[in-house]
Each structure stands twice: as structure tokens, then as C-alpha cells.
Amino acid sequence: MSETKEKEPLNFIEEIVQQDLESGKHQQVQLRFPPEPNGFLHIGHAKAICLNFGIAEKYGGKCNLRFDDTNPLKEETRYVENIKKDIQWLGFDWEEREYFASDYFQQLYDWAVELIKKGKAYVDDSTAEEIAQLKGTPTQPGSPGPYRDRSVEENLSLFEGMKNGDYEPGSRVLRAKIDLANPNMHLRDPLMYRIIHTPHHRTGDAWKIYPMYDWAHGQSDSLETVTHSLCSLEFEVHRPLYEWFIEQLGLFPSRQYEFSRLNFNYTVLSKRKLRRLVEEGHVNGWDDPRMPTLSGLRRRGYTPASIRNMVDRVGVTKQENIQDIALLEYFIREDLNKTAPRVMVVLDPLKVVITNWPEDKVEDMEVINNPEDPEGGSRTMPFGRELYIERTDFLEDAPKKFFRLSVGREVRFKGAYIIKCEGFTKDADGNIAELQCTYDPETRSGQDTSGKKVKGTIHWVSAAHAKDVEVRMYDRLFSAEDPTQDENKEGDEQKDFLYYLNPDSLTVVEHAKAEPSLANVETGGQFQFMRKGYFVVDPDSSAEKLVFNRTVGLRDSWAKKNKKK
């Protein structure tokens, strides 16, 4: 009997694309990813990037990178460069198709003039407050303002004056003339242009007016013959306006399709809020490892594969939901488990003296680099008389089920010998300062002839060979699942999202003790610190001092939650 290969299930956007190709509606799909260069990309953007570039790749199409640079008040060239770096890091390539909405400023202006001549656009001198009031409400129609019926000639003259910088910012706008009674508020004479005298990061002082998103976006899509313009769900109500502009101008009929955004608990993905975190100094820049930006995640040690796999797992739907941040942690843990070498680093060192070990003797212990990677090989670690272990691996008064060190108890030192604690000394403050232990020479790992069985295995480093490193222990930036939960409440119950900042989101261990194999690792190198978690070498590292960031702990809370469900 012949084997039948199951067809890969398609999401609803892939179904639309496939139908359009099969029906001959389009010979080739053309997509675009249109970021605003007013900040760094965040994890929510990863879904849009993977979706747009992924569909183009799957169906033999193309995906443009087009910067929606229509607001010079917030945009910078450094954001453009960082966005490009993030997309490439995720593994996507727009080839030579890099565009900007500012490439089309003249064409957009000419089309606006065309709409004015058709009586479909007019210059309005009303204030923003007056415009909002005259628009009405979702249940009440709007009212025409005093400038709605200006003549074509007057509108053309005023619009040209706006372009030439004859009027102050905020004094006039250009609006489309559509329908003030339409149930869709976006069709009630939406703004097309506003006056801004701030220089643009690409066009300098050439323009004094700038197009609104709804005016620039659809026309830019048409200019690039975009077949499927993919947007998040909040733009669904903008779609009729998108189509109205294209129809009025008789342009290539780009079509807009909406999907649900990628949201996570314990974080915020509003660019306005992320900007506040940076500008008010709550984090150390857009690439702070606590930030949900792609740059922050990269610096924290997240891999492109982990993010792309997570996006695949979440899928593409029209249903809004909040993902558990533990899902993202699950995928980086799964990825690094296969690739990250296991190393020994002691974060809170306690000295151990092996009293029956010769003072000058050093043995090299062979340790496997990664038991999940057969090709990973092994390395040697020096073992001597004085060692460091974690302070939490010893208890003076240990309970019965404490399978680490206490006086009279034995554990195995990973890759080395079974060690027995014989005693300890305290410092003047009453803290444990040193353990006195003995080793059993018959219990060397791989050569054990003693027949002994112990329940505990702990990590260690040689005191004489240990390297001092700084370790930054990162946790979630917010303590609440929804940091914005109280923003719409009244009175004393109203709390800004910053109220829920986690004061313990960063703990710095300045003098951790690392095994000597880590002395010359490069920035971006990723490791599993045995029994502690996954860590990455931070760019702040230097020849004098290595700095490690904790990517994620070893515990998989998301998988446990799913198992319970």
C-alpha cells in the first residue's frame, strides 16, 4: 500500500494566497514589511516579519522592506539601521527591494492635488479639537465644518501654501471629502496631510507637509504592486478607507488582510511605552536585555530559531489573545539545550579544602561539553586541593532529603570524585567561611571502582584556576501579568504601567567564579551554566572582565502548565 503524505495545514492567509495563485488572480505574490523608523522592533513585529517574508518564500514571491517614514518628529536614521539588522538577524532578506514612503512624497502630493481637483479633498483650518467634535460619535453623524465647501481653486492654493511652508504647524490640514454620516469613523473626512516644519531624516527641509498613515500606506502598496497587504487587526476598520483611496485614483488594486497581533503577558509592546522606559531611564537603552525588543532579546541570548519556532507555534489567526511569556522561554530553552556547551560557574562561592589532597597536585578531569550533542566533544577541568562550590550546596543543619553537602554527607563533584564533608569554619560574623572535606580516590568519574552510590551531584571550579566574571541575572521587567491593568481606572485605583516595574528585574553578581575554559570566549557565545540556566556573553565584556547575561533558567514552567491542562 502506498504511503500518503499528509498535507501541511495552511493558515487563513496562506489559503487566500494559494487560491489567488491557483485562480490566476495573481501570477506572483508581492508582500511588504512596513515598519515605522521611530524606535526598535519588538517581539510583536517578529510575527509580521515571519509572516510576510515567510509567505513570499513559501510561494516563490517577493517581500519588500518599506519604511513608513512619514513623521519626522519621531524618526531617526539609527532606527532604520537597527530595523535592517533585526530582520537580517531573524534570517530574512529583502534583497535590493528597500523602499521608503518618503520615496513617494512627490507622487503622493500629486495624487492629493488630483483628489482636490475632483472635489474629493479640501483644506480645513479647524483646530484638532473642533475637527474631533464635528466628526460626531459612533452613534451620531458628524457635521460639516465651515471649510468643507471651499472651492477647488482655493483648496489648491492653500494646499500649495502648506507645501511651501507658508503656514504654521497645526493651522491647517488636508482632509479627504467622503461621508460625515458613515458609521465607520475613519471615513468621516479623514486627515491626509498635516504641517510639520521639522527636517526629515532623508529629505531634509524639502517638505513642510507630511502624509498621514492612511493616505501614504495604501498608495505606497499600489506603487509597489503589493498583492497582499498584511496588517494587524486594529487596521481592519481602516480597510474601507484603504480601498476608497485606491478606487478614487484608479491605482493597482492592492488588498489588505488583517491578522491578530502577537502579545505577551508580563510585558508591554506599545512603542510609546517602550520609549518611556528608555527615555526615563528605567532600562539601559532599547537593547536592554529586559526589553521585549528584538535587539534586547538578541543581547539576552535569544536565537533567531527560537523566535521563528515560537511564531510558528502561535500560528496566524484573527483571534486576539495574550501569550504566556513562558512559551517564548520554552522555545529558547529547547533550542539552547541542543547546542549550548555545559560549563561550571559558581555564582555565590564557598571555599572547599580537600584535606587529603596533596597541596601542589592538579589533575585534569574530562567533562562532556553537551550530552545532547554527540559531536560536542569534551574538555578538561583542573581539580586541585582548593575548590569553590555554591554556598547553597552546603547546610549546617540539613534536613534528611537534602542531597548535597553537610557534615558527614557525601556528594559527587561533577566529572570528578565523591567528596565527604568532615567539618567547617566560620568567620567573625558567624557565616560559613570554609568547608573541610576528603575525597575518595577510588571514585573518579569514568573510573569508579568503589561501588558507592550518592544521590547528589554538584558543580565546582578550582580556586587556583577560576576566572572572576560578572553575571547579570535578568528576570521579567514587570511583576504583573498585565502592567496596564489599572490605567483606565479612576481615582486612587488608577496606576501607570510603571507602577508594576519589577525592582528585581536585574541582579548583578560581580565576582562569580568560572572555570578556566571560559577565559577567552567571544561576545555572543552561549552556554549552559550547570544547574543555573542558559547564559550569553554580553557586548560589555572586555579582555579584563567577562560579562554574562542570563537568558533563561533551566526550569520549564510553560511545559508543566500545558501538562496540567
XYZ file of C-alpha atoms in Angstrom:
565
model
C 0.000 0.000 0.000
C 1.447 3.363 -0.990
C 2.167 5.873 1.744
C 0.191 9.105 1.650
C 1.902 12.253 2.788
C -0.286 14.482 4.934
C -0.722 17.980 3.585
C 0.680 20.748 5.730
C -2.231 22.733 7.216
C -2.485 26.295 5.935
C -3.374 29.373 7.936
C -6.176 31.545 6.568
C -3.806 33.982 4.847
C -1.936 31.151 3.126
C -5.291 29.821 1.934
C -6.110 33.222 0.389
C -2.703 33.466 -1.277
C -2.894 29.921 -2.626
C -6.405 30.478 -4.022
C -5.321 33.726 -5.690
C -2.415 31.977 -7.383
C -4.433 28.942 -8.434
C -7.240 31.098 -9.850
C -4.788 33.212 -11.832
C -5.765 36.396 -9.990
C -2.051 36.936 -9.408
C 0.883 35.391 -11.214
C 3.237 36.131 -8.319
C 2.673 37.289 -4.756
C 4.193 40.579 -3.675
C 4.277 41.460 0.017
C 5.960 44.093 2.138
C 7.022 44.652 5.732
C 6.399 48.354 6.544
C 7.980 49.371 9.879
C 7.986 52.924 11.219
C 11.583 54.016 11.982
C 10.583 55.616 15.296
C 12.043 53.011 17.645
C 13.414 49.466 17.759
C 11.389 46.484 16.575
C 9.852 44.352 19.332
C 8.808 40.705 19.627
C 5.348 41.552 18.258
C 6.945 42.633 14.982
C 8.586 39.209 14.670
C 5.224 37.686 13.761
C 4.662 40.208 10.950
C 8.220 39.747 9.685
C 7.975 35.942 9.671
C 4.530 36.048 8.085
C 5.353 38.463 5.249
C 8.780 37.130 4.348
C 7.697 33.540 5.051
C 4.741 33.632 2.654
C 6.864 35.251 -0.044
C 9.430 32.490 0.380
C 6.865 29.680 0.500
C 5.038 30.781 -2.662
C 8.005 31.941 -4.716
C 7.084 35.602 -4.339
C 8.838 38.721 -3.117
C 8.721 40.800 0.027
C 9.817 44.434 0.127
C 11.173 46.279 3.115
C 9.468 49.660 3.143
C 9.967 52.193 5.905
C 6.840 54.173 6.747
C 8.822 57.355 7.408
C 6.034 59.960 7.375
C 6.621 61.599 10.773
C 9.970 63.419 11.081
C 9.182 64.336 14.706
C 9.962 60.795 15.873
C 12.072 59.137 13.171
C 15.839 58.666 13.060
C 18.335 57.007 10.736
C 19.661 54.858 13.611
C 16.236 53.235 13.868
C 16.347 52.429 10.149
C 19.730 50.733 10.515
C 18.694 48.777 13.585
C 15.489 47.548 11.937
C 17.501 46.219 8.997
C 19.889 44.484 11.379
C 16.994 42.825 13.242
C 15.349 41.498 10.078
C 18.630 40.070 8.802
C 19.306 38.528 12.208
C 15.953 36.729 12.022
C 17.138 35.229 8.746
C 15.251 37.222 6.100
C 16.486 39.139 3.069
C 14.657 41.853 1.133
C 17.451 41.742 -1.479
C 17.544 45.058 -3.398
C 13.934 45.948 -2.556
C 14.473 48.581 0.143
C 11.994 51.446 -0.086
C 10.744 54.398 1.929
C 7.383 56.136 1.960
C 9.472 59.292 1.526
C 10.457 57.954 -1.921
C 6.864 58.628 -2.905
C 6.302 62.071 -1.343
C 6.060 63.863 -4.692
C 3.725 61.250 -6.181
C 1.518 61.320 -3.083
C 1.361 65.116 -3.276
C 0.391 64.967 -6.961
C -2.355 62.449 -6.203
C -3.639 64.663 -3.395
C -3.865 67.532 -5.897
C -5.809 65.200 -8.193
C -8.330 64.468 -5.434
C -8.700 68.201 -4.723
C -9.439 68.811 -8.381
C -12.081 66.061 -8.263
C -13.701 67.724 -5.255
C -12.651 64.780 -3.068
C -10.291 66.659 -0.720
C -10.212 70.073 0.986
C -8.072 72.218 3.268
C -9.519 72.630 6.758
C -8.461 75.435 9.119
C -10.303 73.961 12.110
C -8.373 73.050 15.253
C -7.871 69.402 16.180
C -10.482 69.787 18.917
C -13.022 71.286 16.501
C -12.423 68.541 13.948
C -12.932 65.853 16.592
C -16.147 67.486 17.806
C -17.613 67.914 14.308
C -16.872 64.267 13.453
C -19.661 63.183 15.785
C -19.659 59.872 17.620
C -20.025 56.252 16.501
C -23.786 56.583 17.091
C -24.232 60.183 15.888
C -23.311 61.525 12.424
C -20.770 64.294 12.035
C -21.471 67.846 10.907
C -19.815 69.768 8.083
C -17.317 72.396 9.199
C -17.119 75.939 7.761
C -14.308 74.990 5.340
C -15.739 71.804 3.806
C -17.198 73.548 0.753
C -14.211 75.658 -0.239
C -13.741 75.973 -3.974
C -11.277 73.757 -5.824
C -9.170 76.822 -6.656
C -8.938 77.971 -3.033
C -8.072 74.452 -1.844
C -5.330 74.118 -4.465
C -3.853 77.485 -3.487
C -3.958 76.728 0.241
C -2.526 73.242 -0.211
C 0.382 74.613 -2.224
C 0.954 77.188 0.503
C 1.037 74.377 3.068
C 3.668 72.589 0.988
C 5.755 75.756 0.658
C 5.794 76.363 4.416
C 3.594 79.473 4.354
C 1.553 78.366 7.376
C 2.343 77.354 10.936
C 2.125 73.720 12.090
C -1.382 72.928 13.311
C -3.001 75.812 11.444
C -4.303 73.764 8.517
C -4.736 70.155 7.375
C -5.812 68.472 4.173
C -8.815 66.140 4.551
C -10.478 63.682 2.213
C -14.103 64.576 1.483
C -16.048 61.351 1.929
C -19.056 60.917 4.231
C -19.613 62.576 7.628
C -22.519 60.240 8.382
C -20.682 56.992 7.680
C -20.858 54.504 10.593
C -17.118 53.954 10.126
C -15.468 56.954 11.794
C -12.401 56.544 9.563
C -14.478 57.549 6.544
C -15.670 60.816 8.104
C -13.366 63.094 6.157
C -10.055 61.660 7.390
C -6.858 63.720 7.527
C -4.452 63.263 4.624
C -1.712 65.834 5.377
C -0.510 67.866 8.343
C 2.030 70.691 8.503
C 5.379 69.814 10.149
C 8.424 72.070 9.811
C 10.871 69.592 11.369
C 13.613 68.340 8.992
C 13.165 64.771 7.742
C 15.925 62.173 8.233
C 16.075 61.576 4.458
C 14.507 64.560 2.681
C 15.798 67.286 5.000
C 13.862 70.573 4.634
C 12.377 69.723 1.228
C 8.888 69.170 2.650
C 6.790 71.147 5.116
C 3.799 68.790 4.934
C 3.731 65.068 5.607
C 1.149 62.409 4.684
C -0.885 60.597 7.295
C -0.524 56.820 7.552
C -3.861 56.039 5.894
C -3.019 58.230 2.918
C 0.558 57.021 2.419
C 0.145 53.333 3.158
C -2.292 52.090 0.533
C -0.833 54.228 -2.244
C 2.671 53.022 -1.418
C 1.368 49.449 -1.615
C -0.130 50.183 -5.053
C 3.086 51.755 -6.325
C 4.924 48.561 -5.362
C 2.133 46.329 -6.778
C 1.665 44.671 -3.406
C -0.861 41.870 -3.866
C -1.472 41.060 -0.207
C -1.030 43.872 2.308
C -0.928 42.157 5.708
C -1.818 44.252 8.767
C -2.709 43.577 12.383
C -6.369 43.514 13.390
C -6.608 47.118 14.596
C -6.341 48.195 10.952
C -9.450 46.241 9.941
C -11.617 49.377 10.325
C -9.116 51.275 8.152
C -9.595 48.877 5.223
C -12.605 50.709 3.639
C -10.526 53.907 3.553
C -7.551 51.998 2.110
C -9.826 50.770 -0.695
C -11.559 54.158 -1.185
C -8.304 55.982 -1.939
C -7.180 53.284 -4.399
C -10.546 53.309 -6.189
C -10.687 57.123 -6.453
C -7.232 57.220 -8.049
C -7.659 54.105 -10.216
C -4.447 52.508 -8.916
C -3.227 48.907 -8.793
C -5.805 47.209 -6.525
C -3.693 46.162 -3.548
C -5.794 44.335 -0.957
C -5.455 44.487 2.804
C -5.828 41.433 5.067
C -5.713 41.501 8.868
C -4.386 39.048 11.458
C -4.118 39.097 15.246
C -1.092 40.681 16.862
C 1.430 38.807 18.952
C 1.071 39.867 22.596
C 2.667 38.525 25.776
C 1.941 38.838 29.462
C 4.446 40.449 31.860
C 5.482 42.996 29.235
C 4.302 45.950 27.154
C 4.581 46.179 23.367
C 3.355 49.729 22.904
C 6.184 51.654 21.249
C 5.120 54.750 23.181
C 5.525 52.884 26.465
C 8.820 51.314 25.376
C 10.080 54.788 24.508
C 9.163 55.979 28.013
C 11.100 53.104 29.567
C 14.168 54.179 27.596
C 13.878 57.966 27.852
C 13.045 57.968 31.578
C 15.972 55.653 32.358
C 14.027 52.669 33.674
C 16.144 50.472 31.368
C 19.575 50.889 29.815
C 18.541 51.622 26.250
C 16.411 49.961 23.583
C 18.656 46.863 23.629
C 18.484 46.335 27.386
C 18.091 42.536 27.823
C 14.901 43.137 29.829
C 13.256 44.888 26.883
C 10.935 42.928 24.533
C 12.744 44.447 21.548
C 14.449 42.080 19.114
C 17.742 43.803 19.965
C 17.100 43.259 23.664
C 16.209 39.615 23.122
C 19.306 39.120 20.964
C 21.505 40.646 23.670
C 19.831 38.436 26.249
C 20.743 35.363 24.215
C 17.569 34.524 22.325
C 18.266 32.912 18.964
C 16.551 33.527 15.610
C 15.477 29.865 15.552
C 13.779 30.125 18.945
C 11.754 33.164 17.881
C 10.791 31.744 14.496
C 9.758 28.433 16.085
C 7.673 30.297 18.644
C 5.924 32.284 15.902
C 5.160 29.033 14.049
C 3.734 27.534 17.233
C 1.452 30.528 17.876
C 0.127 30.450 14.309
C -1.839 33.034 12.330
C -5.474 33.700 13.221
C -7.943 36.542 13.599
C -8.443 35.827 17.295
C -6.802 38.264 19.717
C -5.140 36.638 22.723
C -2.286 37.057 25.151
C 0.521 34.506 25.008
C 2.281 33.316 28.139
C 5.854 34.669 28.157
C 6.853 31.183 29.367
C 6.090 29.979 25.831
C 8.912 32.129 24.474
C 11.179 30.869 27.260
C 10.281 27.297 26.354
C 11.481 27.705 22.770
C 14.834 29.300 23.655
C 15.408 26.609 26.248
C 14.596 23.922 23.692
C 16.979 25.448 21.147
C 19.909 26.025 23.506
C 19.539 22.611 25.109
C 20.736 21.108 21.809
C 23.610 23.497 21.155
C 24.907 25.232 24.288
C 28.021 23.711 25.928
C 27.653 22.883 29.639
C 30.134 24.767 31.799
C 30.687 25.280 35.510
C 30.286 28.717 37.066
C 29.831 29.305 40.802
C 27.703 32.387 41.469
C 27.976 32.516 45.289
C 31.305 30.849 46.061
C 32.087 28.890 49.202
C 35.655 27.566 49.526
C 36.228 23.823 49.925
C 39.584 22.400 51.047
C 40.226 18.728 50.201
C 42.373 17.887 53.220
C 43.673 14.549 51.912
C 44.683 16.010 48.534
C 48.369 16.945 48.070
C 48.849 20.737 48.100
C 50.620 21.060 44.739
C 48.785 18.314 42.877
C 46.455 19.213 39.969
C 44.509 16.628 37.940
C 42.689 17.297 34.664
C 39.145 15.994 34.751
C 37.399 15.201 31.474
C 33.916 16.674 31.226
C 31.437 16.221 28.361
C 30.546 19.524 26.715
C 26.922 18.721 25.889
C 25.278 15.313 26.436
C 22.569 16.341 23.902
C 25.189 16.912 21.181
C 27.151 13.773 20.170
C 29.522 15.941 18.135
C 30.119 18.345 21.042
C 33.205 16.574 22.385
C 34.676 17.121 25.818
C 37.107 19.365 27.679
C 39.341 19.077 30.737
C 38.979 20.964 34.019
C 41.751 21.303 36.617
C 40.988 19.756 40.011
C 43.111 20.718 42.990
C 43.191 20.967 46.781
C 41.102 24.145 46.993
C 37.796 24.459 45.144
C 34.680 26.621 45.063
C 31.108 25.359 45.279
C 27.781 27.172 45.557
C 27.060 28.380 49.083
C 23.562 26.872 48.808
C 25.116 23.423 48.271
C 26.000 23.229 51.986
C 23.723 23.331 55.019
C 24.919 23.244 58.598
C 21.678 21.631 59.769
C 20.467 19.771 56.707
C 17.101 18.000 56.506
C 17.011 14.320 55.610
C 16.180 14.893 51.926
C 18.929 17.455 51.372
C 21.156 15.556 48.942
C 24.069 17.967 48.930
C 26.809 18.668 51.457
C 26.522 18.678 55.223
C 28.909 17.374 57.834
C 29.218 13.610 57.362
C 27.455 13.567 53.990
C 28.834 12.779 50.544
C 28.176 14.124 47.060
C 29.824 13.690 43.697
C 31.674 16.651 42.250
C 30.579 16.633 38.613
C 33.130 14.810 36.412
C 35.478 14.285 39.371
C 35.323 12.460 42.731
C 32.932 11.694 45.546
C 33.581 14.189 48.322
C 32.697 13.915 52.023
C 32.323 16.937 54.307
C 34.271 16.488 57.544
C 33.823 19.925 59.065
C 33.675 23.695 58.513
C 34.862 27.021 59.877
C 33.005 30.301 60.314
C 34.126 33.893 60.039
C 33.843 36.589 62.725
C 30.239 37.300 61.664
C 29.167 33.706 62.046
C 28.991 32.931 58.339
C 30.292 29.654 56.893
C 33.754 30.549 55.518
C 35.279 27.212 54.517
C 34.487 23.520 54.312
C 36.995 20.814 55.166
C 36.358 17.720 53.049
C 38.008 14.500 51.934
C 37.888 12.733 48.592
C 37.716 9.006 47.817
C 40.454 8.220 45.240
C 38.521 5.135 44.036
C 35.566 7.244 42.811
C 36.958 9.215 39.870
C 34.250 9.664 37.228
C 34.568 7.130 34.461
C 36.968 5.041 36.548
C 34.912 4.481 39.718
C 35.690 1.104 41.318
C 34.255 1.866 44.756
C 30.683 0.739 44.225
C 29.492 3.787 46.159
C 26.170 5.414 45.311
C 25.375 9.016 46.174
C 22.192 10.938 45.368
C 23.708 14.375 44.862
C 25.957 15.785 42.126
C 27.162 19.386 42.300
C 29.311 21.673 40.159
C 32.618 23.209 41.224
C 35.649 25.152 39.999
C 39.288 25.067 41.011
C 40.106 28.061 43.225
C 43.606 28.394 41.748
C 42.331 28.452 38.160
C 38.937 30.185 38.488
C 38.222 33.336 36.488
C 36.291 36.222 38.028
C 33.288 37.098 35.844
C 30.287 39.382 36.164
C 26.903 37.710 35.817
C 23.731 39.711 35.210
C 20.706 37.794 36.396
C 17.732 39.079 34.408
C 14.131 38.486 35.340
C 10.833 39.801 33.970
C 10.645 43.578 33.727
C 7.150 43.732 35.230
C 5.674 41.987 38.256
C 2.087 41.968 36.917
C 0.736 39.830 34.080
C -0.887 42.953 32.639
C 1.109 46.057 33.582
C -1.616 48.256 32.029
C -4.461 46.712 34.047
C -5.162 49.820 36.162
C -4.595 52.600 33.631
C -8.314 53.066 32.875
C -9.492 53.006 36.477
C -10.440 56.145 38.357
C -9.085 57.898 41.420
C -6.571 56.154 43.648
C -7.038 52.884 41.762
C -5.561 54.361 38.593
C -1.929 53.294 38.234
C 0.563 53.923 35.457
C 2.142 50.813 33.930
C 5.455 51.837 35.540
C 3.885 51.097 38.942
C 4.389 47.398 38.163
C 8.090 47.583 37.299
C 9.859 44.649 38.921
C 12.581 46.014 41.262
C 14.378 42.655 41.000
C 14.418 42.505 37.195
C 18.228 42.775 37.312
C 20.600 41.424 39.923
C 24.327 41.749 39.285
C 26.772 39.133 40.596
C 30.115 40.916 40.366
C 32.564 38.163 41.308
C 31.280 34.814 40.169
C 33.912 32.094 39.726
C 34.116 30.498 36.269
C 36.043 27.509 35.028
C 39.181 28.483 33.040
C 37.797 27.306 29.672
C 35.672 30.484 29.640
C 38.658 32.828 29.752
C 38.675 33.670 26.037
C 35.063 33.269 24.886
C 33.700 35.819 22.407
C 30.719 38.161 22.619
C 27.553 36.256 21.791
C 28.924 32.908 22.974
C 26.169 30.860 24.603
C 26.481 28.363 27.430
C 24.513 26.423 29.969
C 25.824 27.134 33.437
C 25.237 23.759 35.067
C 22.223 23.797 37.384
C 21.735 27.555 36.842
C 20.403 28.254 33.368
C 21.469 29.495 29.953
C 23.800 32.480 29.609
C 25.304 34.589 26.836
C 28.457 36.736 26.694
C 27.400 40.410 26.733
C 28.953 43.099 24.474
C 30.054 44.930 27.637
C 32.711 42.236 28.058
C 36.386 43.169 27.761
C 39.752 41.444 27.990
C 39.826 42.408 31.673
C 36.304 41.319 32.574
C 33.793 38.939 31.047
C 30.104 39.768 31.461
C 27.382 37.117 31.119
C 23.637 37.690 30.791
C 21.184 35.080 31.956
C 18.958 34.198 29.023
C 16.585 31.877 30.852
C 16.588 29.487 33.775
C 16.538 25.708 33.450
C 13.023 25.262 34.791
C 10.347 24.887 32.119
C 7.191 26.347 33.677
C 5.285 26.553 30.390
C 5.625 22.844 29.617
C 4.448 21.995 33.140
C 1.410 24.264 32.769
C 0.484 22.588 29.494
C 0.872 19.133 31.004
C -1.523 20.053 33.836
C -4.073 21.361 31.342
